[in-house]
Short mmCIF file of C-alpha atoms in Angstrom, two decimals:
data_model
loop_
_atom_site.label_atom_id
_atom_site.label_comp_id
_atom_site.label_asym_id
_atom_site.label_seq_id
_atom_site.Cartn_x
_atom_site.Cartn_y
_atom_site.Cartn_z
CA UNK Y 194 120.68 78.80 111.31
CA UNK Y 195 117.86 79.44 113.71
CA UNK Y 196 115.67 82.27 112.42
CA UNK Y 197 114.20 83.13 115.78
CA UNK Y 198 113.55 81.79 119.23
CA UNK Y 199 109.94 80.82 119.57
CA UNK Y 200 109.83 79.95 123.25
CA UNK Y 201 107.68 82.93 124.14
CA UNK Y 202 105.48 83.06 121.07
CA UNK Y 203 101.80 82.25 121.31
CA UNK Y 204 101.43 80.36 118.07
CA UNK Y 205 97.67 80.31 117.90
CA UNK Y 206 95.37 82.89 119.53
CA UNK Y 207 92.82 80.15 120.16
CA UNK Y 208 95.38 78.06 122.08
CA UNK Y 209 96.44 80.47 124.81
CA UNK Y 210 98.24 77.82 126.82
CA UNK Y 211 100.46 76.60 123.99
CA UNK Y 212 104.06 77.73 123.55
CA UNK Y 213 106.70 76.35 121.24
CA UNK Y 214 109.24 74.13 123.02
CA UNK Y 215 112.29 73.26 120.89
CA UNK Y 216 112.84 69.89 122.56
CA UNK Y 217 109.22 68.80 122.54
CA UNK Y 218 107.77 70.28 119.37
CA UNK Y 219 105.56 68.08 117.15
CA UNK Y 220 107.64 66.35 114.50
CA UNK Y 221 105.71 67.97 111.66
CA UNK Y 222 106.90 71.45 112.62
CA UNK Y 223 110.49 70.43 111.84
CA UNK Y 224 110.22 70.40 108.01
CA UNK Y 225 108.56 73.84 108.16
CA UNK Y 226 111.30 75.29 110.32
CA UNK Y 227 114.01 73.64 108.22
CA UNK Y 228 112.71 75.14 104.98
CA UNK Y 229 112.24 78.58 106.53
CA UNK Y 230 115.78 78.44 107.92
CA UNK Y 231 117.20 77.32 104.56
CA UNK Y 232 115.36 80.05 102.71
CA UNK Y 233 116.74 82.78 104.96
CA UNK Y 234 120.21 81.21 104.86
CA UNK Y 235 120.26 81.53 101.07
CA UNK Y 236 119.09 85.13 101.12
CA UNK Y 237 121.65 86.12 103.76
CA UNK Y 238 124.41 84.70 101.56
CA UNK Y 239 123.02 86.62 98.59
CA UNK Y 240 123.15 89.87 100.56
CA UNK Y 241 126.88 89.41 101.07
CA UNK Y 242 127.57 88.86 97.36
CA UNK Y 243 125.68 91.85 96.00
CA UNK Y 244 127.82 94.82 96.90
CA UNK Y 245 127.77 97.82 94.60
CA UNK Y 246 130.43 100.55 94.72
CA UNK Y 247 129.27 103.96 95.88
CA UNK Y 248 128.33 105.96 92.78
CA UNK Y 249 130.08 109.26 92.06
CA UNK Y 250 126.98 111.34 92.76
CA UNK Y 251 126.90 110.03 96.35
CA UNK Y 252 130.63 109.91 97.09
CA UNK Y 253 130.78 113.49 98.41
CA UNK Y 254 128.10 112.73 101.03
CA UNK Y 255 129.07 109.18 101.90
CA UNK Y 256 130.24 108.17 105.36
CA UNK Y 257 130.19 104.67 106.87
CA UNK Y 258 129.20 104.85 110.54
CA UNK Y 259 129.86 102.07 113.08
CA UNK Y 260 126.90 101.35 115.35
CA UNK Y 261 127.49 99.60 118.64
CA UNK Y 262 125.47 99.20 121.81
CA UNK Y 263 125.78 96.26 124.18
CA UNK Y 264 125.89 93.09 122.07
CA UNK Y 265 124.58 94.92 118.98
CA UNK Y 266 127.35 95.73 116.52
CA UNK Y 267 126.66 96.78 112.94
CA UNK Y 268 127.08 99.83 110.69
CA UNK Y 269 125.17 102.31 108.54
CA UNK Y 270 125.71 104.50 105.50
CA UNK Y 271 125.19 108.19 106.32
CA UNK Y 272 124.60 110.53 103.38
CA UNK Y 273 124.45 113.95 105.04
CA UNK Y 274 124.17 116.63 102.38
CA UNK Y 275 124.13 119.60 104.76
CA UNK Y 276 126.43 118.39 107.56
CA UNK Y 277 124.61 118.60 109.82
CA UNK Y 278 121.19 117.97 108.31
CA UNK Y 279 117.97 118.53 110.26
CA UNK Y 280 115.82 115.93 108.48
CA UNK Y 281 116.55 112.35 107.54
CA UNK Y 282 115.04 109.44 105.65
CA UNK Y 283 115.95 106.09 107.19
CA UNK Y 284 115.98 103.55 104.35
CA UNK Y 285 115.57 99.86 105.26
CA UNK Y 286 116.46 97.37 102.53
CA UNK Y 287 114.94 94.01 101.71
CA UNK Y 288 115.94 90.37 101.92
CA UNK Y 289 118.90 89.30 99.80
CA UNK Y 290 120.09 92.93 99.68
CA UNK Y 291 122.45 95.17 101.64
CA UNK Y 292 122.83 98.91 102.20
CA UNK Y 293 124.49 99.44 98.83
CA UNK Y 294 121.42 98.19 96.93
CA UNK Y 295 119.28 101.33 96.73
CA UNK Y 296 121.70 104.04 95.72
CA UNK Y 297 119.39 105.44 93.00
CA UNK Y 298 116.82 106.10 95.76
CA UNK Y 299 119.46 107.72 98.00
CA UNK Y 300 120.55 109.94 95.11
CA UNK Y 301 117.01 111.11 94.33
CA UNK Y 302 116.27 111.88 97.98
CA UNK Y 303 119.45 113.94 98.31
CA UNK Y 304 118.97 115.82 95.05
CA UNK Y 305 115.21 116.40 95.09
CA UNK Y 306 114.15 116.77 98.74
CA UNK Y 307 115.28 118.48 101.93
CA UNK Y 308 116.23 115.16 103.54
CA UNK Y 309 119.55 113.44 104.10
CA UNK Y 310 119.72 109.63 104.08
CA UNK Y 311 120.64 107.08 106.75
CA UNK Y 312 120.76 103.40 105.72
CA UNK Y 313 121.42 101.00 108.62
CA UNK Y 314 122.58 97.45 107.91
CA UNK Y 315 121.01 94.49 109.70
CA UNK Y 316 123.19 92.03 111.57
CA UNK Y 317 123.93 88.97 109.45
CA UNK Y 318 123.58 91.03 106.23
CA UNK Y 319 126.12 92.75 104.03
CA UNK Y 320 129.60 93.02 105.51
CA UNK Y 321 128.45 91.93 108.97
CA UNK Y 322 129.53 88.58 110.35
CA UNK Y 323 126.93 85.77 110.23
CA UNK Y 324 124.16 86.11 112.80
CA UNK Y 325 120.78 84.67 113.65
CA UNK Y 326 118.03 87.00 112.47
CA UNK Y 327 114.69 87.58 114.14
CA UNK Y 328 112.15 90.25 114.92
CA UNK Y 329 114.24 91.07 117.97
CA UNK Y 330 117.48 91.61 116.05
CA UNK Y 331 115.77 93.76 113.41
CA UNK Y 332 114.25 95.96 116.10
CA UNK Y 333 117.56 96.27 117.96
CA UNK Y 334 119.39 97.15 114.74
CA UNK Y 335 116.95 99.94 113.83
CA UNK Y 336 116.75 101.25 117.40
CA UNK Y 337 120.51 101.67 117.57
CA UNK Y 338 120.31 103.57 114.27
CA UNK Y 339 117.67 105.87 115.75
CA UNK Y 340 119.80 106.37 118.87
CA UNK Y 341 122.67 107.48 116.65
CA UNK Y 342 120.54 109.97 114.73
CA UNK Y 343 118.96 111.40 117.87
CA UNK Y 344 121.98 111.43 120.19
CA UNK Y 345 124.91 111.94 117.84
CA UNK Y 346 123.33 114.01 115.08
CA UNK Y 347 120.62 115.74 117.15
CA UNK Y 348 117.82 114.74 114.75
CA UNK Y 349 114.34 114.86 116.26
CA UNK Y 350 112.23 111.70 115.71
CA UNK Y 351 109.48 113.82 114.17
CA UNK Y 352 112.00 114.80 111.46
CA UNK Y 353 112.71 111.19 110.51
CA UNK Y 354 110.81 109.46 107.73
CA UNK Y 355 111.22 105.70 107.36
CA UNK Y 356 111.12 103.90 104.00
CA UNK Y 357 111.05 100.10 104.02
CA UNK Y 358 111.35 97.98 100.88
CA UNK Y 359 110.17 94.34 100.73
CA UNK Y 360 111.24 92.67 104.01
CA UNK Y 361 112.37 96.17 105.01
CA UNK Y 362 108.66 97.00 105.10
CA UNK Y 363 108.21 94.60 107.99
CA UNK Y 364 111.31 96.01 109.71
CA UNK Y 365 110.04 99.56 109.15
CA UNK Y 366 106.55 98.77 110.46
CA UNK Y 367 107.99 97.20 113.60
CA UNK Y 368 110.21 100.24 114.11
CA UNK Y 369 107.27 102.64 113.60
CA UNK Y 370 105.10 100.71 116.06
CA UNK Y 371 107.77 101.19 118.72
CA UNK Y 372 108.52 104.82 117.78
CA UNK Y 373 105.17 106.58 117.25
CA UNK Y 374 106.72 110.06 116.93
CA UNK Y 375 108.43 109.51 113.58
CA UNK Y 376 107.30 111.78 110.77
CA UNK Y 377 106.09 109.22 108.22
CA UNK Y 378 106.26 105.57 107.23
CA UNK Y 379 106.45 104.54 103.57
CA UNK Y 380 106.16 100.84 102.70
CA UNK Y 381 107.33 99.75 99.26
CA UNK Y 382 106.59 96.26 97.86
CA UNK Y 383 105.96 95.04 101.39
CA UNK Y 384 104.48 91.64 102.23
CA UNK Y 385 101.66 91.45 104.75
CA UNK Y 386 103.17 88.32 106.39
CA UNK Y 387 105.59 85.47 105.81
CA UNK Y 388 102.63 83.10 105.96
CA UNK Y 389 100.92 84.61 102.94
CA UNK Y 390 104.24 84.74 101.07
CA UNK Y 391 104.85 81.05 101.64
CA UNK Y 392 101.42 80.23 100.30
CA UNK Y 393 101.04 82.48 97.28
CA UNK Y 394 104.22 84.20 96.04
CA UNK Y 395 107.44 83.22 94.34
CA UNK Y 396 108.74 82.08 97.74
CA UNK Y 397 106.34 79.17 97.37
CA UNK Y 398 108.63 77.52 94.81
CA UNK Y 399 111.19 77.08 97.56
CA UNK Y 400 108.67 75.35 99.83
CA UNK Y 401 107.66 71.71 99.40
CA UNK Y 402 103.97 70.89 98.73
CA UNK Y 403 103.88 68.93 102.01
CA UNK Y 404 105.06 71.93 104.03
CA UNK Y 405 102.63 74.25 102.28
CA UNK Y 406 99.85 71.78 103.02
CA UNK Y 407 100.51 71.59 106.76
CA UNK Y 408 100.98 75.37 106.99
CA UNK Y 409 97.61 75.81 105.34
CA UNK Y 410 95.72 73.23 107.38
CA UNK Y 411 97.35 73.15 110.84
CA UNK Y 412 96.47 76.26 112.78
CA UNK Y 413 99.34 76.58 115.21
CA UNK Y 414 101.91 75.87 112.48
CA UNK Y 415 100.33 78.59 110.40
CA UNK Y 416 100.61 80.79 113.49
CA UNK Y 417 104.26 79.82 113.88
CA UNK Y 418 105.06 80.93 110.33
CA UNK Y 419 103.06 84.14 110.73
CA UNK Y 420 104.81 84.92 114.02
CA UNK Y 421 108.21 85.05 112.32
CA UNK Y 422 107.34 88.18 110.29
CA UNK Y 423 103.89 89.76 110.41
CA UNK Y 424 103.61 93.30 109.03
CA UNK Y 425 99.85 93.43 109.61
CA UNK Y 426 100.32 93.02 113.35
CA UNK Y 427 102.72 95.96 113.41
CA UNK Y 428 100.69 98.26 111.18
CA UNK Y 429 97.56 97.73 113.24
CA UNK Y 430 99.44 99.31 116.15
CA UNK Y 431 101.25 102.03 114.18
CA UNK Y 432 100.07 105.62 114.55
CA UNK Y 433 102.52 107.39 112.28
CA UNK Y 434 101.14 108.48 108.89
CA UNK Y 435 101.53 105.57 106.45
CA UNK Y 436 101.75 105.38 102.66
CA UNK Y 437 101.89 102.08 100.78
CA UNK Y 438 103.48 101.76 97.32
CA UNK Y 439 103.22 98.59 95.25
CA UNK Y 440 103.51 97.51 91.63
CA UNK Y 441 100.52 95.64 90.29
CA UNK Y 442 102.97 93.50 88.29
CA UNK Y 443 105.00 92.45 91.32
CA UNK Y 444 105.79 88.73 90.96
CA UNK Y 445 107.61 88.43 94.29
CA UNK Y 446 105.01 89.99 96.59
CA UNK Y 447 101.49 90.18 95.18
CA UNK Y 448 99.90 93.63 95.23
CA UNK Y 449 97.04 92.13 97.27
CA UNK Y 450 99.43 92.43 100.22
CA UNK Y 451 99.20 96.22 99.85
CA UNK Y 452 95.41 96.02 100.02
CA UNK Y 453 95.54 93.77 103.07
CA UNK Y 454 97.90 96.15 104.86
CA UNK Y 455 95.72 99.14 104.01
CA UNK Y 456 92.69 97.55 105.65
CA UNK Y 457 94.23 97.47 109.12
CA UNK Y 458 96.28 100.69 109.05
CA UNK Y 459 94.79 103.28 111.47
CA UNK Y 460 96.55 106.31 109.93
CA UNK Y 461 96.68 105.40 106.26
CA UNK Y 462 97.45 108.33 103.97
CA UNK Y 463 97.29 106.53 100.65
CA UNK Y 464 97.77 103.32 98.67
CA UNK Y 465 99.72 103.90 95.47
CA UNK Y 466 99.32 100.98 93.03
CA UNK Y 467 101.61 101.39 90.05
CA UNK Y 468 101.37 99.90 86.58
CA UNK Y 469 104.55 98.41 85.16
CA UNK Y 470 107.67 97.62 87.13
CA UNK Y 471 108.00 94.66 89.45
CA UNK Y 472 109.32 94.04 92.93
CA UNK Y 473 112.50 96.13 92.82
CA UNK Y 474 113.07 99.80 93.57
CA UNK Y 475 112.30 100.99 90.03
CA UNK Y 476 112.18 104.63 88.84
CA UNK Y 477 108.38 104.79 89.19
CA UNK Y 478 108.57 103.81 92.84
CA UNK Y 479 111.39 106.25 93.48
CA UNK Y 480 109.38 109.04 91.87
CA UNK Y 481 106.38 108.15 94.06
CA UNK Y 482 108.53 108.25 97.20
CA UNK Y 483 109.99 111.61 96.23
CA UNK Y 484 106.51 113.06 95.66
CA UNK Y 485 105.54 112.00 99.20
CA UNK Y 486 108.65 113.56 100.71
CA UNK Y 487 108.22 116.95 99.04
#
């Protein structure tokens, strides 16, 4: 699987004339790309095997919505408690997950706030057919979800809050950068970039020492890895109010990522570092999200 097309990426700001050319790339970029591709391949398979039935508390609100525009075809879970609601939280899940993964969060939002919940699935994830994933596909998938909320449900962008968990934090930050009128952005357990994750988190165990070495020491390869997913780049250009939630015991994404993201965020509202928990969407994180939505 090819994670993304790099033809138009500038891989190193100091090398303005350099672009990645698949047929002429240096041989030492190949093991990096191969391991990145393999890592995402495994997580996409995991997302398809981790389906949870809709819990009873959500069944009365649950509706699966097909989303289609041009070559984009996916679906979303719509939990509309008022039918029609006037305010929504768009929840964006992480890697290795699907839209069924965060039902406790959906339940708390519906029961404790004025918001309904919309959870779009990414192409290649969940019940969707296999697909190549990239920044472009994530943006298209979330934009078609926004189009549905605005055009079909008549929800104003300023009444939409976006919550992104883990990789969903990158997806959410990219969406917020391109849609500055949304109400709020909440990042939960979000990595600052794929580069830092490859070098310092549990992802590193899936990466060979040789690949980690060349990522660390060869500038344009480091730029290549960063260009795949870079939340800091998005947040630096995001003007929606932003809150960052992270567990200090997170073993998947170090809480230092939260501090790095906070440094470059122009409209930061708060950084909420929690004791206990880990990387998942635990009760403490859900409670923190609910307090921000009230």
